[in-house]
């Protein structure tokens, strides 16, 4: 596999010929610019990181997105802002990271340079034993802090839903990470929102006598995102001007620039499978031996990633991730307040919490959840009960229009 490394400041080295052909992947790993000229769509991001780049801090374990040991942070620029997501590298096809920035455990700190505060807080609170799962746990928390510098205890636990720890146990891990939410906990104490039956006599409300512990609380709250590695400036300016086509020995991967281009490719390749995150296809290929010779990714299509709401209904684009849907519903209900007419949204929000881990929900979409028809597709029963409607598109090439 051909790989080229460049400085983060080499903004013009991605040749115009390759951009025109769109047969090369461009992405960053820990601030290093990478071009891959002969990528294989069957390869996962985990395989590429460990075998090609020799970044073995990202662990290979279950291989099916269940344990979180392979967690990395994927960042991309969308709608004028930078989006950070924790994902499972073991089920992420390598073409998926095109025009994105990948951050692994090696990119945030080490004993050879300086430990990241997340790593240090695990050590200080005895949150590490064998250490195999630790890189994934650290990266899940790292992605959370990049998006929410002042997380709540609830969001911390939610961020770690997709990370399994087999020997340390979760109590010291959660206890350590709660330091990042200490400021909010202090505010809750002042307001009198006590979760403990002892009320004001709860041990959480007693003054800390350990000076070292007081110093740790001040040091780790809040997280300052301005001190983290910057998002590559080049990726803020790139545009999907033409369709990406990656041809491997068995699989051809298409990444259309817009919905119309996708429909044209689909008309010419009726056997092609339409995917978004591609997590199900990766599992089918790995465990069931099912190989789709042609894949069309719609993950970057703005037409299928939008969410709109009217007085009568809410419309979710097929490529909208479950995390994006949950975030929208939370904000919507916070603004509108609880009401019987919003019970379907509340049901979707509640069900989504039990759908896999956070890393999977960051890639899984409502369209794939509806169309794949697997037993783990939890949303279709709710959508059927709500009499939801699905809108499909096709291209009338003779008329040059979409319906």
mmCIF file of C-alpha atoms in Angstrom:
data_model
loop_
_atom_site.group_PDB
_atom_site.id
_atom_site.type_symbol
_atom_site.label_atom_id
_atom_site.label_comp_id
_atom_site.label_asym_id
_atom_site.label_seq_id
_atom_site.Cartn_x
_atom_site.Cartn_y
_atom_site.Cartn_z
ATOM 1 C CA UNK A 1 0.000 0.000 0.000
ATOM 2 C CA UNK A 2 1.465 3.375 -0.986
ATOM 3 C CA UNK A 3 1.574 5.956 1.794
ATOM 4 C CA UNK A 4 2.931 9.504 1.840
ATOM 5 C CA UNK A 5 3.588 11.589 4.983
ATOM 6 C CA UNK A 6 3.836 15.366 5.028
ATOM 7 C CA UNK A 7 3.810 18.202 7.516
ATOM 8 C CA UNK A 8 0.494 19.578 8.690
ATOM 9 C CA UNK A 9 1.418 22.807 6.924
ATOM 10 C CA UNK A 10 1.803 21.202 3.474
ATOM 11 C CA UNK A 11 -1.556 22.439 2.289
ATOM 12 C CA UNK A 12 -0.975 22.333 -1.450
ATOM 13 C CA UNK A 13 0.745 18.967 -1.892
ATOM 14 C CA UNK A 14 -2.452 17.045 -2.568
ATOM 15 C CA UNK A 15 -2.011 17.083 -6.328
ATOM 16 C CA UNK A 16 -4.696 18.435 -8.635
ATOM 17 C CA UNK A 17 -4.501 15.299 -10.735
ATOM 18 C CA UNK A 18 -5.406 13.120 -7.780
ATOM 19 C CA UNK A 19 -8.195 15.477 -6.816
ATOM 20 C CA UNK A 20 -9.559 15.230 -10.330
ATOM 21 C CA UNK A 21 -9.276 11.435 -10.440
ATOM 22 C CA UNK A 22 -10.480 11.090 -6.826
ATOM 23 C CA UNK A 23 -8.788 7.748 -6.430
ATOM 24 C CA UNK A 24 -6.606 8.653 -3.453
ATOM 25 C CA UNK A 25 -7.553 9.003 0.200
ATOM 26 C CA UNK A 26 -6.467 12.091 2.113
ATOM 27 C CA UNK A 27 -6.616 12.203 5.896
ATOM 28 C CA UNK A 28 -4.561 13.068 8.967
ATOM 29 C CA UNK A 29 -3.388 10.862 11.818
ATOM 30 C CA UNK A 30 -2.144 12.660 14.931
ATOM 31 C CA UNK A 31 -1.359 15.763 12.885
ATOM 32 C CA UNK A 32 0.501 13.853 10.147
ATOM 33 C CA UNK A 33 -0.802 14.250 6.613
ATOM 34 C CA UNK A 34 -1.386 10.939 4.822
ATOM 35 C CA UNK A 35 -2.219 10.121 1.230
ATOM 36 C CA UNK A 36 -3.120 6.556 0.307
ATOM 37 C CA UNK A 37 -3.015 5.867 -3.421
ATOM 38 C CA UNK A 38 -4.022 2.199 -3.475
ATOM 39 C CA UNK A 39 -6.389 1.749 -0.554
ATOM 40 C CA UNK A 40 -8.396 -1.450 -0.161
ATOM 41 C CA UNK A 41 -12.013 -0.784 0.932
ATOM 42 C CA UNK A 42 -11.997 -4.095 2.816
ATOM 43 C CA UNK A 43 -9.307 -2.864 5.196
ATOM 44 C CA UNK A 44 -10.412 -1.357 8.480
ATOM 45 C CA UNK A 45 -8.980 1.715 10.120
ATOM 46 C CA UNK A 46 -7.686 -0.493 12.952
ATOM 47 C CA UNK A 47 -5.707 -2.667 10.553
ATOM 48 C CA UNK A 48 -4.260 0.382 8.847
ATOM 49 C CA UNK A 49 -3.204 2.033 12.118
ATOM 50 C CA UNK A 50 -1.564 -1.067 13.547
ATOM 51 C CA UNK A 51 -0.121 -2.767 10.486
ATOM 52 C CA UNK A 52 0.679 0.167 8.183
ATOM 53 C CA UNK A 53 1.503 2.962 10.612
ATOM 54 C CA UNK A 54 2.596 0.749 13.524
ATOM 55 C CA UNK A 55 0.455 2.705 15.980
ATOM 56 C CA UNK A 56 -0.265 -0.229 18.256
ATOM 57 C CA UNK A 57 -1.676 1.749 21.175
ATOM 58 C CA UNK A 58 -5.079 1.250 19.528
ATOM 59 C CA UNK A 59 -5.848 -2.323 20.572
ATOM 60 C CA UNK A 60 -7.304 -5.189 18.554
ATOM 61 C CA UNK A 61 -9.756 -7.185 20.645
ATOM 62 C CA UNK A 62 -13.348 -8.211 19.829
ATOM 63 C CA UNK A 63 -13.298 -7.024 16.223
ATOM 64 C CA UNK A 64 -17.025 -6.258 16.241
ATOM 65 C CA UNK A 65 -17.342 -2.869 17.919
ATOM 66 C CA UNK A 66 -18.357 -4.278 21.279
ATOM 67 C CA UNK A 67 -15.462 -3.741 23.695
ATOM 68 C CA UNK A 68 -14.127 -0.273 22.798
ATOM 69 C CA UNK A 69 -10.429 -1.181 23.062
ATOM 70 C CA UNK A 70 -9.902 0.144 19.525
ATOM 71 C CA UNK A 71 -11.540 3.533 20.174
ATOM 72 C CA UNK A 72 -10.063 6.552 18.367
ATOM 73 C CA UNK A 73 -11.350 10.068 17.808
ATOM 74 C CA UNK A 74 -12.474 11.009 14.299
ATOM 75 C CA UNK A 75 -12.825 14.719 13.498
ATOM 76 C CA UNK A 76 -14.255 16.391 10.419
ATOM 77 C CA UNK A 77 -15.474 19.811 9.318
ATOM 78 C CA UNK A 78 -19.200 20.094 8.649
ATOM 79 C CA UNK A 79 -21.540 23.067 8.334
ATOM 80 C CA UNK A 80 -18.888 25.513 9.449
ATOM 81 C CA UNK A 81 -17.848 23.699 12.612
ATOM 82 C CA UNK A 82 -15.513 20.926 13.720
ATOM 83 C CA UNK A 83 -17.179 17.699 14.825
ATOM 84 C CA UNK A 84 -15.355 15.212 17.079
ATOM 85 C CA UNK A 85 -16.576 11.623 17.473
ATOM 86 C CA UNK A 86 -15.337 8.532 19.290
ATOM 87 C CA UNK A 87 -15.527 5.565 16.905
ATOM 88 C CA UNK A 88 -14.532 1.904 16.826
ATOM 89 C CA UNK A 89 -11.573 1.543 14.469
ATOM 90 C CA UNK A 90 -12.160 -2.207 14.127
ATOM 91 C CA UNK A 91 -15.425 -1.761 12.177
ATOM 92 C CA UNK A 92 -14.588 1.467 10.326
ATOM 93 C CA UNK A 93 -13.638 0.957 6.654
ATOM 94 C CA UNK A 94 -10.528 2.926 5.746
ATOM 95 C CA UNK A 95 -12.272 4.969 2.952
ATOM 96 C CA UNK A 96 -14.648 6.328 5.612
ATOM 97 C CA UNK A 97 -11.919 8.604 7.029
ATOM 98 C CA UNK A 98 -11.364 10.496 3.764
ATOM 99 C CA UNK A 99 -11.001 14.238 4.485
ATOM 100 C CA UNK A 100 -11.002 13.552 8.238
ATOM 101 C CA UNK A 101 -8.524 13.748 11.111
ATOM 102 C CA UNK A 102 -7.848 10.669 13.242
ATOM 103 C CA UNK A 103 -6.460 10.997 16.759
ATOM 104 C CA UNK A 104 -5.102 7.908 18.522
ATOM 105 C CA UNK A 105 -3.800 7.391 22.050
ATOM 106 C CA UNK A 106 -0.265 8.147 20.831
ATOM 107 C CA UNK A 107 -1.396 11.591 19.688
ATOM 108 C CA UNK A 108 -2.575 12.935 23.042
ATOM 109 C CA UNK A 109 0.259 12.040 25.435
ATOM 110 C CA UNK A 110 2.723 9.416 26.605
ATOM 111 C CA UNK A 111 5.324 8.735 29.284
ATOM 112 C CA UNK A 112 8.027 9.719 26.786
ATOM 113 C CA UNK A 113 6.625 13.238 26.429
ATOM 114 C CA UNK A 114 3.894 14.218 28.869
ATOM 115 C CA UNK A 115 0.772 12.405 29.963
ATOM 116 C CA UNK A 116 -2.569 13.869 29.050
ATOM 117 C CA UNK A 117 -4.613 14.876 32.100
ATOM 118 C CA UNK A 118 -7.089 12.074 31.329
ATOM 119 C CA UNK A 119 -4.295 9.511 31.492
ATOM 120 C CA UNK A 120 -2.916 11.052 34.669
ATOM 121 C CA UNK A 121 -6.261 11.067 36.460
ATOM 122 C CA UNK A 122 -6.670 7.329 35.799
ATOM 123 C CA UNK A 123 -3.277 6.665 37.355
ATOM 124 C CA UNK A 124 -3.974 8.861 40.380
ATOM 125 C CA UNK A 125 -7.310 7.118 41.015
ATOM 126 C CA UNK A 126 -6.055 3.542 40.439
ATOM 127 C CA UNK A 127 -8.158 3.178 37.301
ATOM 128 C CA UNK A 128 -5.643 0.927 35.523
ATOM 129 C CA UNK A 129 -4.665 -2.703 36.085
ATOM 130 C CA UNK A 130 -3.745 -4.712 32.984
ATOM 131 C CA UNK A 131 -4.124 -1.579 30.855
ATOM 132 C CA UNK A 132 -5.374 -3.297 27.701
ATOM 133 C CA UNK A 133 -8.685 -1.433 27.674
ATOM 134 C CA UNK A 134 -7.202 1.834 28.955
ATOM 135 C CA UNK A 135 -6.349 3.445 25.558
ATOM 136 C CA UNK A 136 -9.951 3.042 24.405
ATOM 137 C CA UNK A 137 -11.341 4.402 27.657
ATOM 138 C CA UNK A 138 -9.006 7.394 27.502
ATOM 139 C CA UNK A 139 -9.973 8.162 23.896
ATOM 140 C CA UNK A 140 -13.713 7.965 24.676
ATOM 141 C CA UNK A 141 -13.240 10.472 27.480
ATOM 142 C CA UNK A 142 -10.949 12.601 25.315
ATOM 143 C CA UNK A 143 -13.587 12.879 22.564
ATOM 144 C CA UNK A 144 -16.209 13.778 25.176
ATOM 145 C CA UNK A 145 -14.086 16.603 26.597
ATOM 146 C CA UNK A 146 -13.338 17.969 23.137
ATOM 147 C CA UNK A 147 -17.088 18.329 22.577
ATOM 148 C CA UNK A 148 -18.159 19.101 26.155
ATOM 149 C CA UNK A 149 -15.377 20.646 28.270
ATOM 150 C CA UNK A 150 -17.669 20.613 31.329
ATOM 151 C CA UNK A 151 -19.460 17.247 31.198
ATOM 152 C CA UNK A 152 -21.987 16.004 33.715
ATOM 153 C CA UNK A 153 -21.580 12.721 35.525
ATOM 154 C CA UNK A 154 -24.362 11.308 33.359
ATOM 155 C CA UNK A 155 -22.640 12.246 30.088
ATOM 156 C CA UNK A 156 -19.382 10.744 31.353
ATOM 157 C CA UNK A 157 -21.084 7.417 32.005
ATOM 158 C CA UNK A 158 -22.819 7.592 28.621
ATOM 159 C CA UNK A 159 -19.496 8.212 26.855
ATOM 160 C CA UNK A 160 -18.072 5.024 28.406
ATOM 161 C CA UNK A 161 -21.025 2.769 27.543
ATOM 162 C CA UNK A 162 -19.076 1.218 24.673
ATOM 163 C CA UNK A 163 -15.932 0.476 26.702
ATOM 164 C CA UNK A 164 -15.530 -2.822 28.571
ATOM 165 C CA UNK A 165 -13.098 -3.236 31.467
ATOM 166 C CA UNK A 166 -12.550 -6.810 32.594
ATOM 167 C CA UNK A 167 -10.242 -6.430 35.598
ATOM 168 C CA UNK A 168 -10.109 -2.916 37.063
ATOM 169 C CA UNK A 169 -13.830 -2.363 37.471
ATOM 170 C CA UNK A 170 -15.627 0.834 36.640
ATOM 171 C CA UNK A 171 -15.751 2.454 40.057
ATOM 172 C CA UNK A 172 -12.188 3.897 40.131
ATOM 173 C CA UNK A 173 -12.479 4.884 36.453
ATOM 174 C CA UNK A 174 -15.742 6.778 36.959
ATOM 175 C CA UNK A 175 -14.494 8.191 40.258
ATOM 176 C CA UNK A 176 -11.437 9.610 38.526
ATOM 177 C CA UNK A 177 -13.325 11.038 35.577
ATOM 178 C CA UNK A 178 -15.858 12.676 37.907
ATOM 179 C CA UNK A 179 -13.113 15.185 38.702
ATOM 180 C CA UNK A 180 -13.791 16.733 35.304
ATOM 181 C CA UNK A 181 -17.370 17.366 36.402
ATOM 182 C CA UNK A 182 -16.469 18.586 39.880
ATOM 183 C CA UNK A 183 -17.383 22.201 39.130
ATOM 184 C CA UNK A 184 -20.919 21.226 38.148
ATOM 185 C CA UNK A 185 -21.238 18.931 41.160
ATOM 186 C CA UNK A 186 -20.338 21.855 43.418
ATOM 187 C CA UNK A 187 -23.076 23.948 41.766
ATOM 188 C CA UNK A 188 -25.601 21.157 42.360
ATOM 189 C CA UNK A 189 -24.626 21.035 46.029
ATOM 190 C CA UNK A 190 -25.192 24.772 46.392
ATOM 191 C CA UNK A 191 -28.628 24.442 44.787
ATOM 192 C CA UNK A 192 -29.499 21.599 47.147
ATOM 193 C CA UNK A 193 -30.017 18.931 44.479
ATOM 194 C CA UNK A 194 -28.949 15.969 46.598
ATOM 195 C CA UNK A 195 -29.074 12.465 45.177
ATOM 196 C CA UNK A 196 -28.202 10.949 48.570
ATOM 197 C CA UNK A 197 -30.912 10.202 51.136
ATOM 198 C CA UNK A 198 -28.741 11.802 53.833
ATOM 199 C CA UNK A 199 -29.264 15.186 52.208
ATOM 200 C CA UNK A 200 -26.831 17.812 53.476
ATOM 201 C CA UNK A 201 -25.092 15.215 55.636
ATOM 202 C CA UNK A 202 -23.986 13.347 52.495
ATOM 203 C CA UNK A 203 -20.240 12.768 52.463
ATOM 204 C CA UNK A 204 -20.053 14.572 49.112
ATOM 205 C CA UNK A 205 -20.917 17.798 50.890
ATOM 206 C CA UNK A 206 -18.175 17.564 53.510
ATOM 207 C CA UNK A 207 -15.106 19.734 53.082
ATOM 208 C CA UNK A 208 -12.135 17.974 51.579
ATOM 209 C CA UNK A 209 -9.313 17.652 54.099
ATOM 210 C CA UNK A 210 -6.746 16.286 51.702
ATOM 211 C CA UNK A 211 -4.896 19.276 50.244
ATOM 212 C CA UNK A 212 -3.608 17.163 47.368
ATOM 213 C CA UNK A 213 -7.150 16.176 46.423
ATOM 214 C CA UNK A 214 -8.219 19.822 46.463
ATOM 215 C CA UNK A 215 -5.339 20.628 44.129
ATOM 216 C CA UNK A 216 -6.382 17.859 41.714
ATOM 217 C CA UNK A 217 -9.936 19.201 41.572
ATOM 218 C CA UNK A 218 -8.717 22.679 40.654
ATOM 219 C CA UNK A 219 -6.267 21.322 38.126
ATOM 220 C CA UNK A 220 -8.692 19.130 36.208
ATOM 221 C CA UNK A 221 -11.757 21.382 36.096
ATOM 222 C CA UNK A 222 -12.576 22.583 33.563
ATOM 223 C CA UNK A 223 -10.971 21.115 30.456
ATOM 224 C CA UNK A 224 -9.554 23.786 28.158
ATOM 225 C CA UNK A 225 -10.011 22.768 24.488
ATOM 226 C CA UNK A 226 -7.691 25.568 23.302
ATOM 227 C CA UNK A 227 -4.717 23.562 24.595
ATOM 228 C CA UNK A 228 -5.476 20.522 22.458
ATOM 229 C CA UNK A 229 -3.996 19.749 19.001
ATOM 230 C CA UNK A 230 -5.559 21.909 16.316
ATOM 231 C CA UNK A 231 -7.763 20.561 13.549
ATOM 232 C CA UNK A 232 -5.795 20.500 10.252
ATOM 233 C CA UNK A 233 -6.537 23.791 8.415
ATOM 234 C CA UNK A 234 -6.422 22.011 5.059
ATOM 235 C CA UNK A 235 -9.465 19.939 5.917
ATOM 236 C CA UNK A 236 -11.504 23.080 6.535
ATOM 237 C CA UNK A 237 -11.155 24.152 2.918
ATOM 238 C CA UNK A 238 -11.468 20.879 0.992
ATOM 239 C CA UNK A 239 -14.714 20.249 -0.857
ATOM 240 C CA UNK A 240 -16.332 17.183 -2.361
ATOM 241 C CA UNK A 241 -16.078 18.438 -5.933
ATOM 242 C CA UNK A 242 -16.343 15.011 -7.536
ATOM 243 C CA UNK A 243 -17.119 11.421 -6.621
ATOM 244 C CA UNK A 244 -14.465 9.433 -4.775
ATOM 245 C CA UNK A 245 -13.911 5.970 -6.231
ATOM 246 C CA UNK A 246 -11.660 3.476 -4.451
ATOM 247 C CA UNK A 247 -11.136 0.152 -6.197
ATOM 248 C CA UNK A 248 -9.802 -2.819 -4.268
ATOM 249 C CA UNK A 249 -9.219 -6.453 -5.262
ATOM 250 C CA UNK A 250 -12.808 -7.421 -4.402
ATOM 251 C CA UNK A 251 -14.668 -4.255 -3.468
ATOM 252 C CA UNK A 252 -15.226 -0.872 -5.128
ATOM 253 C CA UNK A 253 -16.148 2.035 -2.846
ATOM 254 C CA UNK A 254 -18.030 5.101 -4.125
ATOM 255 C CA UNK A 255 -18.408 8.332 -2.187
ATOM 256 C CA UNK A 256 -20.666 10.651 -4.238
ATOM 257 C CA UNK A 257 -20.449 14.434 -4.002
ATOM 258 C CA UNK A 258 -24.232 14.892 -3.751
ATOM 259 C CA UNK A 259 -27.553 13.062 -3.874
ATOM 260 C CA UNK A 260 -27.945 13.327 -7.644
ATOM 261 C CA UNK A 261 -24.491 11.819 -8.202
ATOM 262 C CA UNK A 262 -25.376 9.000 -5.830
ATOM 263 C CA UNK A 263 -28.567 8.212 -7.728
ATOM 264 C CA UNK A 264 -26.674 8.150 -11.031
ATOM 265 C CA UNK A 265 -24.138 5.693 -9.640
ATOM 266 C CA UNK A 266 -26.947 3.589 -8.241
ATOM 267 C CA UNK A 267 -28.734 3.486 -11.616
ATOM 268 C CA UNK A 268 -25.553 2.240 -13.294
ATOM 269 C CA UNK A 269 -24.727 -0.236 -10.525
ATOM 270 C CA UNK A 270 -27.997 -1.799 -9.425
ATOM 271 C CA UNK A 271 -26.159 -4.456 -7.398
ATOM 272 C CA UNK A 272 -24.385 -1.836 -5.306
ATOM 273 C CA UNK A 273 -25.231 -1.589 -1.618
ATOM 274 C CA UNK A 274 -25.928 1.848 -0.134
ATOM 275 C CA UNK A 275 -24.252 2.370 3.244
ATOM 276 C CA UNK A 276 -23.401 5.170 5.635
ATOM 277 C CA UNK A 277 -21.078 4.153 8.483
ATOM 278 C CA UNK A 278 -20.556 0.708 6.976
ATOM 279 C CA UNK A 279 -20.426 -0.992 10.372
ATOM 280 C CA UNK A 280 -22.898 -3.753 9.451
ATOM 281 C CA UNK A 281 -21.093 -4.502 6.172
ATOM 282 C CA UNK A 282 -17.788 -4.824 8.009
ATOM 283 C CA UNK A 283 -19.277 -7.343 10.438
ATOM 284 C CA UNK A 284 -20.985 -9.309 7.659
ATOM 285 C CA UNK A 285 -17.747 -9.507 5.712
ATOM 286 C CA UNK A 286 -15.706 -10.513 8.756
ATOM 287 C CA UNK A 287 -17.997 -13.060 10.380
ATOM 288 C CA UNK A 288 -20.439 -14.190 7.689
ATOM 289 C CA UNK A 289 -18.205 -14.080 4.630
ATOM 290 C CA UNK A 290 -20.601 -11.743 2.802
ATOM 291 C CA UNK A 291 -18.732 -9.528 0.354
ATOM 292 C CA UNK A 292 -20.479 -6.634 -1.374
ATOM 293 C CA UNK A 293 -18.581 -5.985 -4.582
ATOM 294 C CA UNK A 294 -19.799 -2.376 -4.786
ATOM 295 C CA UNK A 295 -20.541 0.009 -1.920
ATOM 296 C CA UNK A 296 -21.973 3.523 -2.145
ATOM 297 C CA UNK A 297 -21.363 5.630 0.957
ATOM 298 C CA UNK A 298 -23.847 8.427 1.676
ATOM 299 C CA UNK A 299 -22.229 9.504 4.961
ATOM 300 C CA UNK A 300 -21.236 12.939 3.654
ATOM 301 C CA UNK A 301 -24.378 13.825 1.694
ATOM 302 C CA UNK A 302 -25.871 16.981 3.192
ATOM 303 C CA UNK A 303 -29.253 16.170 1.631
ATOM 304 C CA UNK A 304 -29.478 13.012 3.763
ATOM 305 C CA UNK A 305 -27.926 14.398 6.960
ATOM 306 C CA UNK A 306 -30.399 17.187 7.729
ATOM 307 C CA UNK A 307 -32.970 17.328 10.521
ATOM 308 C CA UNK A 308 -36.028 19.539 10.196
ATOM 309 C CA UNK A 309 -39.053 20.109 12.408
ATOM 310 C CA UNK A 310 -42.504 21.601 11.855
ATOM 311 C CA UNK A 311 -45.539 21.913 14.104
ATOM 312 C CA UNK A 312 -46.816 18.566 12.861
ATOM 313 C CA UNK A 313 -43.710 16.426 12.353
ATOM 314 C CA UNK A 314 -39.969 15.898 12.570
ATOM 315 C CA UNK A 315 -37.946 14.702 9.563
ATOM 316 C CA UNK A 316 -34.641 12.869 10.005
ATOM 317 C CA UNK A 317 -32.320 12.394 7.031
ATOM 318 C CA UNK A 318 -31.416 8.765 6.353
ATOM 319 C CA UNK A 319 -27.709 9.438 7.015
ATOM 320 C CA UNK A 320 -28.375 11.117 10.371
ATOM 321 C CA UNK A 321 -26.544 9.239 13.118
ATOM 322 C CA UNK A 322 -28.295 8.008 16.243
ATOM 323 C CA UNK A 323 -26.155 10.364 18.311
ATOM 324 C CA UNK A 324 -27.232 13.344 16.233
ATOM 325 C CA UNK A 325 -30.862 12.298 16.596
ATOM 326 C CA UNK A 326 -30.523 11.936 20.369
ATOM 327 C CA UNK A 327 -28.843 15.341 20.682
ATOM 328 C CA UNK A 328 -31.582 16.953 18.598
ATOM 329 C CA UNK A 329 -34.360 15.380 20.662
ATOM 330 C CA UNK A 330 -32.725 16.418 23.943
ATOM 331 C CA UNK A 331 -32.493 20.027 22.807
ATOM 332 C CA UNK A 332 -35.986 19.925 21.310
ATOM 333 C CA UNK A 333 -37.587 18.606 24.508
ATOM 334 C CA UNK A 334 -35.585 21.032 26.609
ATOM 335 C CA UNK A 335 -36.953 23.892 24.539
ATOM 336 C CA UNK A 336 -40.535 22.655 24.170
ATOM 337 C CA UNK A 337 -40.936 20.910 27.503
ATOM 338 C CA UNK A 338 -42.504 17.522 28.135
ATOM 339 C CA UNK A 339 -45.830 16.886 26.455
ATOM 340 C CA UNK A 340 -47.915 13.899 25.456
ATOM 341 C CA UNK A 341 -47.587 14.856 21.798
ATOM 342 C CA UNK A 342 -43.815 14.389 22.023
ATOM 343 C CA UNK A 343 -43.958 10.886 23.491
ATOM 344 C CA UNK A 344 -42.675 9.312 20.263
ATOM 345 C CA UNK A 345 -39.528 11.441 20.452
ATOM 346 C CA UNK A 346 -39.134 10.496 24.107
ATOM 347 C CA UNK A 347 -39.446 6.810 23.167
ATOM 348 C CA UNK A 348 -36.795 7.165 20.451
ATOM 349 C CA UNK A 349 -34.483 8.913 22.912
ATOM 350 C CA UNK A 350 -34.966 6.235 25.568
ATOM 351 C CA UNK A 351 -34.467 3.371 23.094
ATOM 352 C CA UNK A 352 -31.346 4.916 21.585
ATOM 353 C CA UNK A 353 -29.615 4.810 24.964
ATOM 354 C CA UNK A 354 -29.683 1.004 24.871
ATOM 355 C CA UNK A 355 -28.522 0.692 21.268
ATOM 356 C CA UNK A 356 -24.921 -0.573 21.334
ATOM 357 C CA UNK A 357 -22.241 1.784 22.704
ATOM 358 C CA UNK A 358 -21.574 5.453 22.111
ATOM 359 C CA UNK A 359 -18.970 4.706 19.448
ATOM 360 C CA UNK A 360 -21.444 2.671 17.367
ATOM 361 C CA UNK A 361 -24.198 5.271 17.772
ATOM 362 C CA UNK A 362 -21.760 7.878 16.476
ATOM 363 C CA UNK A 363 -21.709 6.023 13.136
ATOM 364 C CA UNK A 364 -24.988 4.093 12.964
ATOM 365 C CA UNK A 365 -27.801 5.903 11.123
ATOM 366 C CA UNK A 366 -31.572 5.833 11.245
ATOM 367 C CA UNK A 367 -31.744 4.894 7.554
ATOM 368 C CA UNK A 368 -29.544 1.833 7.984
ATOM 369 C CA UNK A 369 -31.369 0.919 11.190
ATOM 370 C CA UNK A 370 -34.595 0.857 9.205
ATOM 371 C CA UNK A 371 -33.349 -0.856 6.052
ATOM 372 C CA UNK A 372 -30.946 -3.545 7.268
ATOM 373 C CA UNK A 373 -33.766 -5.445 8.991
ATOM 374 C CA UNK A 374 -31.557 -7.097 11.597
ATOM 375 C CA UNK A 375 -32.803 -8.246 14.986
ATOM 376 C CA UNK A 376 -30.803 -5.452 16.646
ATOM 377 C CA UNK A 377 -32.669 -2.742 14.706
ATOM 378 C CA UNK A 378 -34.511 -1.204 17.640
ATOM 379 C CA UNK A 379 -36.139 1.819 16.015
ATOM 380 C CA UNK A 380 -38.516 0.218 13.434
ATOM 381 C CA UNK A 381 -41.102 -0.891 16.072
ATOM 382 C CA UNK A 382 -41.325 2.669 17.391
ATOM 383 C CA UNK A 383 -41.534 4.138 13.900
ATOM 384 C CA UNK A 384 -44.260 1.678 12.916
ATOM 385 C CA UNK A 385 -46.241 2.397 16.081
ATOM 386 C CA UNK A 386 -45.958 6.123 15.334
ATOM 387 C CA UNK A 387 -47.076 5.534 11.726
ATOM 388 C CA UNK A 388 -43.925 7.224 10.504
ATOM 389 C CA UNK A 389 -43.504 7.748 6.770
ATOM 390 C CA UNK A 390 -40.353 7.034 4.749
ATOM 391 C CA UNK A 391 -39.517 9.123 1.701
ATOM 392 C CA UNK A 392 -37.495 7.549 -1.111
ATOM 393 C CA UNK A 393 -35.683 9.181 -4.020
ATOM 394 C CA UNK A 394 -35.038 8.078 -7.568
ATOM 395 C CA UNK A 395 -33.504 9.786 -10.571
ATOM 396 C CA UNK A 396 -35.496 10.304 -13.745
ATOM 397 C CA UNK A 397 -32.454 10.549 -15.991
ATOM 398 C CA UNK A 398 -34.541 11.226 -19.059
ATOM 399 C CA UNK A 399 -35.977 14.300 -17.392
ATOM 400 C CA UNK A 400 -32.917 15.048 -15.270
ATOM 401 C CA UNK A 401 -34.960 15.315 -12.110
ATOM 402 C CA UNK A 402 -35.208 13.632 -8.699
ATOM 403 C CA UNK A 403 -38.429 12.344 -7.181
#
